[in-house]
Structures are given as structure tokens and as C-alpha cells.
């Protein structure tokens, strides 16, 4: 009846890239490097959705060697991942995610991210939680060289 899933993703932060996070564009001097738009939060949620139903992972479904996915909006990847969930007869109950980054402060953007994600997953914004933490300047995250996101989801079988 219920299935839980978890996902984690890492991306390098570099100058000269747009910074897409949680489905929205954030003004910043750096952006995440990747084959797609490198939205680390959406990728973690995709993996959590796929993981909940043992459907493999995002790299398997949307390989970074496939030109189809070059520069792709990760909202499309999230849509496609959730389509696999709904086709299997499940729906999202809630998602809870944490972003690990040193800068910028993302609190002002969190509600827009929640709305973007809730819209794709067809749930209320109250069902999407996004938290953030710095690493107190420790590690590659603290040095602003990279960003990490983790996500957990709960799915429920449709009756
Ligand atoms: Mg990724």
C-alpha cells in the first residue's frame, strides 16, 4: 500500500552557468554543472520517486550520454519520473528534501520551489517540504565548490 524512497544528488558549482534549483532560476554568481540544467534538488526527488518503486535511478532512465537530455529542463525529468509512478498505480503522499549549500541563502526561494514541484507532482504545496543547511564552511560544500540535495518520498497505491 505504501512505499518510501530516498534520493541524493551532487553537482559541481561553477561560474558561467545558470543556477537552477528546485525548478526555478536563482540569481547567483555560480550555477551547477551537468548534462541537463543540473537541478540537484529535482534530481534527488526523481531518484526518490524511482527508488520507492524499485524502478532504478535517474541515470538509467535519462542517461547523460544521451543528447536528448543535453541542457534539458529537469522539470521534464521530474514529470517523466512521476509518470512512471502514476503508471504503476501510485501517487505521492509527501516529499521532504534537504539542500546542502553554503551560498546563496535560499530561504527566499523555497516557496516558489515548493509550488513548482507541487504543480508537477499534482499535490498541495503543504505536501512538499524543502529545507536547507550550510555545512558551516566545511568540505566542498562549504568551499562553494558543490551542492548536494537529498529527498525522501512516500507513495501510496491508488485504490
Ligand atoms: Mg544530477
Coordinates of N, CA and C in Angstrom, one line a residue, residues 55-147:
X55 N 12.5 1.2 -9.4 CA 12.5 1.4 -10.8 C 13.9 1.9 -11.3
X56 N 14.9 1.6 -10.5 CA 16.2 2.1 -10.9 C 16.5 3.5 -10.5
X57 N 17.4 4.2 -11.3 CA 17.7 5.5 -11.0 C 17.7 6.5 -12.2
X58 N 17.9 7.7 -11.9 CA 17.7 8.7 -12.9 C 18.8 8.6 -14.1
X59 N 19.9 8.1 -13.7 CA 21.0 7.9 -14.7 C 20.6 6.8 -15.7
X60 N 19.8 5.8 -15.2 CA 19.4 4.7 -16.1 C 18.3 5.2 -17.0
X61 N 17.4 6.0 -16.5 CA 16.2 6.4 -17.3 C 16.6 7.6 -18.3
X62 N 17.5 8.4 -17.8 CA 17.8 9.6 -18.6 C 19.4 9.8 -18.6
X63 N 20.0 8.9 -19.4 CA 21.5 8.8 -19.4 C 22.1 10.1 -19.8
X64 N 23.2 10.5 -19.2 CA 23.9 11.8 -19.5 C 24.7 11.6 -20.8
X65 N 24.7 10.4 -21.4 CA 25.4 10.2 -22.7 C 24.4 10.4 -23.8
X66 N 23.1 10.6 -23.5 CA 22.0 10.8 -24.5 C 21.8 12.3 -24.8
X67 N 22.0 12.6 -26.0 CA 21.9 14.0 -26.5 C 20.5 14.6 -26.2
X68 N 19.5 13.7 -26.1 CA 18.1 14.1 -25.9 C 18.1 15.0 -24.6
X69 N 18.9 14.6 -23.6 CA 18.8 15.2 -22.3 C 19.8 16.4 -22.1
X70 N 20.5 16.7 -23.2 CA 21.5 17.8 -23.0 C 20.8 19.1 -22.8
X71 N 21.1 19.7 -21.6 CA 20.6 21.0 -21.3 C 19.1 21.0 -21.0
X72 N 18.5 19.8 -20.8 CA 17.1 19.6 -20.5 C 16.7 20.3 -19.2
X73 N 15.5 20.8 -19.2 CA 14.9 21.3 -18.0 C 14.5 20.1 -17.1
X74 N 15.1 20.1 -15.9 CA 14.9 18.9 -15.1 C 13.4 18.8 -14.6
X75 N 12.6 19.8 -14.8 CA 11.2 19.7 -14.5 C 10.6 18.6 -15.4
X76 N 11.1 18.5 -16.6 CA 10.6 17.5 -17.6 C 11.1 16.1 -17.1
X77 N 12.3 16.0 -16.5 CA 12.7 14.7 -16.0 C 11.8 14.3 -14.8
X78 N 11.5 15.3 -14.0 CA 10.6 15.0 -12.8 C 9.2 14.5 -13.3
X79 N 8.7 15.2 -14.3 CA 7.4 14.9 -14.9 C 7.5 13.4 -15.4
X80 N 8.5 13.1 -16.1 CA 8.7 11.7 -16.7 C 8.8 10.7 -15.6
X81 N 9.6 11.0 -14.5 CA 9.8 10.1 -13.4 C 8.4 9.9 -12.7
X82 N 7.7 10.9 -12.5 CA 6.4 10.8 -11.8 C 5.4 10.1 -12.7
X83 N 5.5 10.2 -14.0 CA 4.6 9.4 -14.9 C 4.8 7.9 -14.7
X84 N 6.1 7.5 -14.5 CA 6.3 6.1 -14.2 C 5.6 5.6 -12.9
X85 N 5.6 6.6 -11.9 CA 4.9 6.3 -10.6 C 3.4 6.1 -10.8
X86 N 2.8 7.1 -11.6 CA 1.4 7.0 -11.8 C 1.0 5.8 -12.6
X87 N 1.8 5.5 -13.6 CA 1.5 4.4 -14.5 C 1.6 3.1 -13.7
X88 N 2.4 3.0 -12.6 CA 2.5 1.9 -11.7 C 1.3 1.8 -10.7
X89 N 0.4 2.9 -10.8 CA -0.7 2.9 -9.9 C -0.5 3.5 -8.5
X90 N 0.5 4.3 -8.5 CA 0.8 5.0 -7.2 C 0.7 6.5 -7.3
X91 N 0.6 7.2 -6.2 CA 0.6 8.6 -6.2 C 1.5 9.1 -5.0
X92 N 2.0 10.3 -5.1 CA 2.8 10.9 -4.0 C 1.9 11.3 -2.8
X93 N 2.4 10.9 -1.6 CA 1.7 11.4 -0.4 C 2.5 12.7 0.0
X94 N 3.8 12.6 0.2 CA 4.5 13.8 0.5 C 6.0 13.6 0.2
X95 N 6.7 14.7 0.1 CA 8.2 14.7 -0.1 C 8.8 15.6 0.8
X96 N 10.0 15.2 1.3 CA 10.8 16.0 2.2 C 12.2 16.0 1.8
X97 N 12.7 17.2 1.5 CA 14.1 17.3 0.9 C 14.9 18.3 1.7
X98 N 16.2 18.1 1.6 CA 17.2 19.0 2.2 C 18.3 19.3 1.2
X99 N 18.6 20.6 1.1 CA 19.6 21.1 0.2 C 20.8 21.4 1.1
X100 N 22.0 21.0 0.7 CA 23.2 21.4 1.4 C 24.0 22.3 0.5
X101 N 24.1 23.6 0.9 CA 24.9 24.5 0.2 C 25.3 25.7 1.1
X102 N 26.4 26.3 0.7 CA 27.0 27.4 1.5 C 26.3 28.7 1.2
X103 N 26.1 28.9 -0.1 CA 25.6 30.2 -0.6 C 25.0 30.0 -1.9
X104 N 24.0 30.8 -2.3 CA 23.4 31.9 -1.5 C 22.4 31.4 -0.5
X105 N 21.8 32.2 0.3 CA 20.7 31.8 1.2 C 19.5 31.5 0.3
X106 N 18.9 30.4 0.5 CA 17.8 30.1 -0.5 C 16.4 30.2 0.2
X107 N 16.4 30.5 1.4 CA 15.1 30.7 2.1 C 14.1 31.5 1.3
X108 N 14.5 32.7 0.7 CA 13.5 33.5 -0.1 C 13.0 32.7 -1.3
X109 N 13.6 31.7 -1.7 CA 13.1 31.0 -3.0 C 12.4 29.7 -2.7
X110 N 12.4 29.3 -1.4 CA 11.8 28.0 -1.1 C 10.3 27.8 -1.5
X111 N 9.5 28.8 -1.2 CA 8.1 28.7 -1.5 C 7.8 28.6 -3.0
X112 N 8.6 29.3 -3.8 CA 8.5 29.1 -5.3 C 8.9 27.7 -5.7
X113 N 9.9 27.2 -5.1 CA 10.4 25.8 -5.4 C 9.3 24.8 -5.1
X114 N 8.7 25.0 -3.9 CA 7.7 24.1 -3.4 C 6.5 24.1 -4.4
X115 N 6.1 25.3 -4.8 CA 5.0 25.5 -5.7 C 5.3 24.8 -7.1
X116 N 6.5 25.0 -7.6 CA 6.9 24.4 -8.9 C 6.8 22.9 -8.8
X117 N 7.3 22.3 -7.7 CA 7.4 20.9 -7.6 C 6.0 20.3 -7.3
X118 N 5.2 21.0 -6.5 CA 3.9 20.5 -6.2 C 3.0 20.5 -7.4
X119 N 3.2 21.5 -8.3 CA 2.5 21.5 -9.6 C 2.8 20.3 -10.5
X120 N 4.0 19.9 -10.5 CA 4.4 18.8 -11.4 C 3.9 17.5 -10.8
X121 N 3.9 17.4 -9.4 CA 3.6 16.1 -8.8 C 2.1 16.1 -8.4
X122 N 1.4 17.1 -8.7 CA -0.1 17.2 -8.5 C -0.5 17.0 -7.1
X123 N 0.3 17.6 -6.2 CA -0.1 17.6 -4.8 C -0.1 19.1 -4.3
X124 N -0.6 19.3 -3.0 CA -0.6 20.6 -2.4 C 0.8 21.0 -2.0
X125 N 1.1 22.3 -2.0 CA 2.4 22.7 -1.5 C 2.7 22.3 -0.1
X126 N 1.7 22.0 0.7 CA 1.9 21.5 2.0 C 2.5 20.1 2.0
X127 N 2.4 19.5 0.9 CA 3.0 18.1 0.8 C 4.4 18.1 0.4
X128 N 5.0 19.2 0.1 CA 6.3 19.3 -0.4 C 7.1 20.2 0.6
X129 N 8.1 19.6 1.3 CA 8.9 20.3 2.2 C 10.4 20.4 1.7
X130 N 10.9 21.6 1.8 CA 12.3 21.8 1.3 C 13.0 22.6 2.4
X131 N 14.1 22.0 2.9 CA 14.9 22.6 3.9 C 16.3 22.8 3.4
X132 N 17.0 23.6 4.0 CA 18.4 23.9 3.5 C 19.3 24.1 4.7
X133 N 20.6 23.6 4.5 CA 21.6 23.9 5.6 C 22.9 24.2 4.9
X134 N 23.7 25.0 5.6 CA 25.1 25.1 5.1 C 25.9 24.0 5.8
X135 N 27.1 23.9 5.5 CA 28.0 22.9 6.2 C 29.0 23.6 7.1
X136 N 28.6 24.9 7.5 CA 29.5 25.7 8.3 C 30.9 25.8 7.7
X137 N 30.9 26.0 6.4 CA 32.2 26.2 5.7 C 33.1 25.0 5.6
X138 N 32.5 23.8 6.0 CA 33.3 22.6 5.9 C 33.1 21.9 4.6
X139 N 34.1 21.3 4.1 CA 34.1 20.4 2.9 C 33.9 21.2 1.6
X140 N 33.7 20.4 0.5 CA 33.5 21.0 -0.8 C 32.2 21.9 -0.9
X141 N 31.3 21.5 0.0 CA 30.1 22.4 0.0 C 30.4 23.7 0.7
X142 N 31.1 23.6 1.8 CA 31.4 24.9 2.5 C 32.4 25.8 1.7
X143 N 33.2 25.2 0.8 CA 34.1 26.0 0.0 C 33.3 26.5 -1.3
X144 N 32.0 26.2 -1.4 CA 31.2 26.6 -2.5 C 31.6 26.0 -3.8
X145 N 32.2 24.8 -3.7 CA 32.6 24.1 -5.0 C 31.5 23.1 -5.5
X146 N 30.5 22.9 -4.6 CA 29.5 21.9 -5.0 C 28.2 22.1 -4.1
X147 N 27.2 21.4 -4.6 CA 25.9 21.4 -3.9 C 25.4 20.0 -3.9

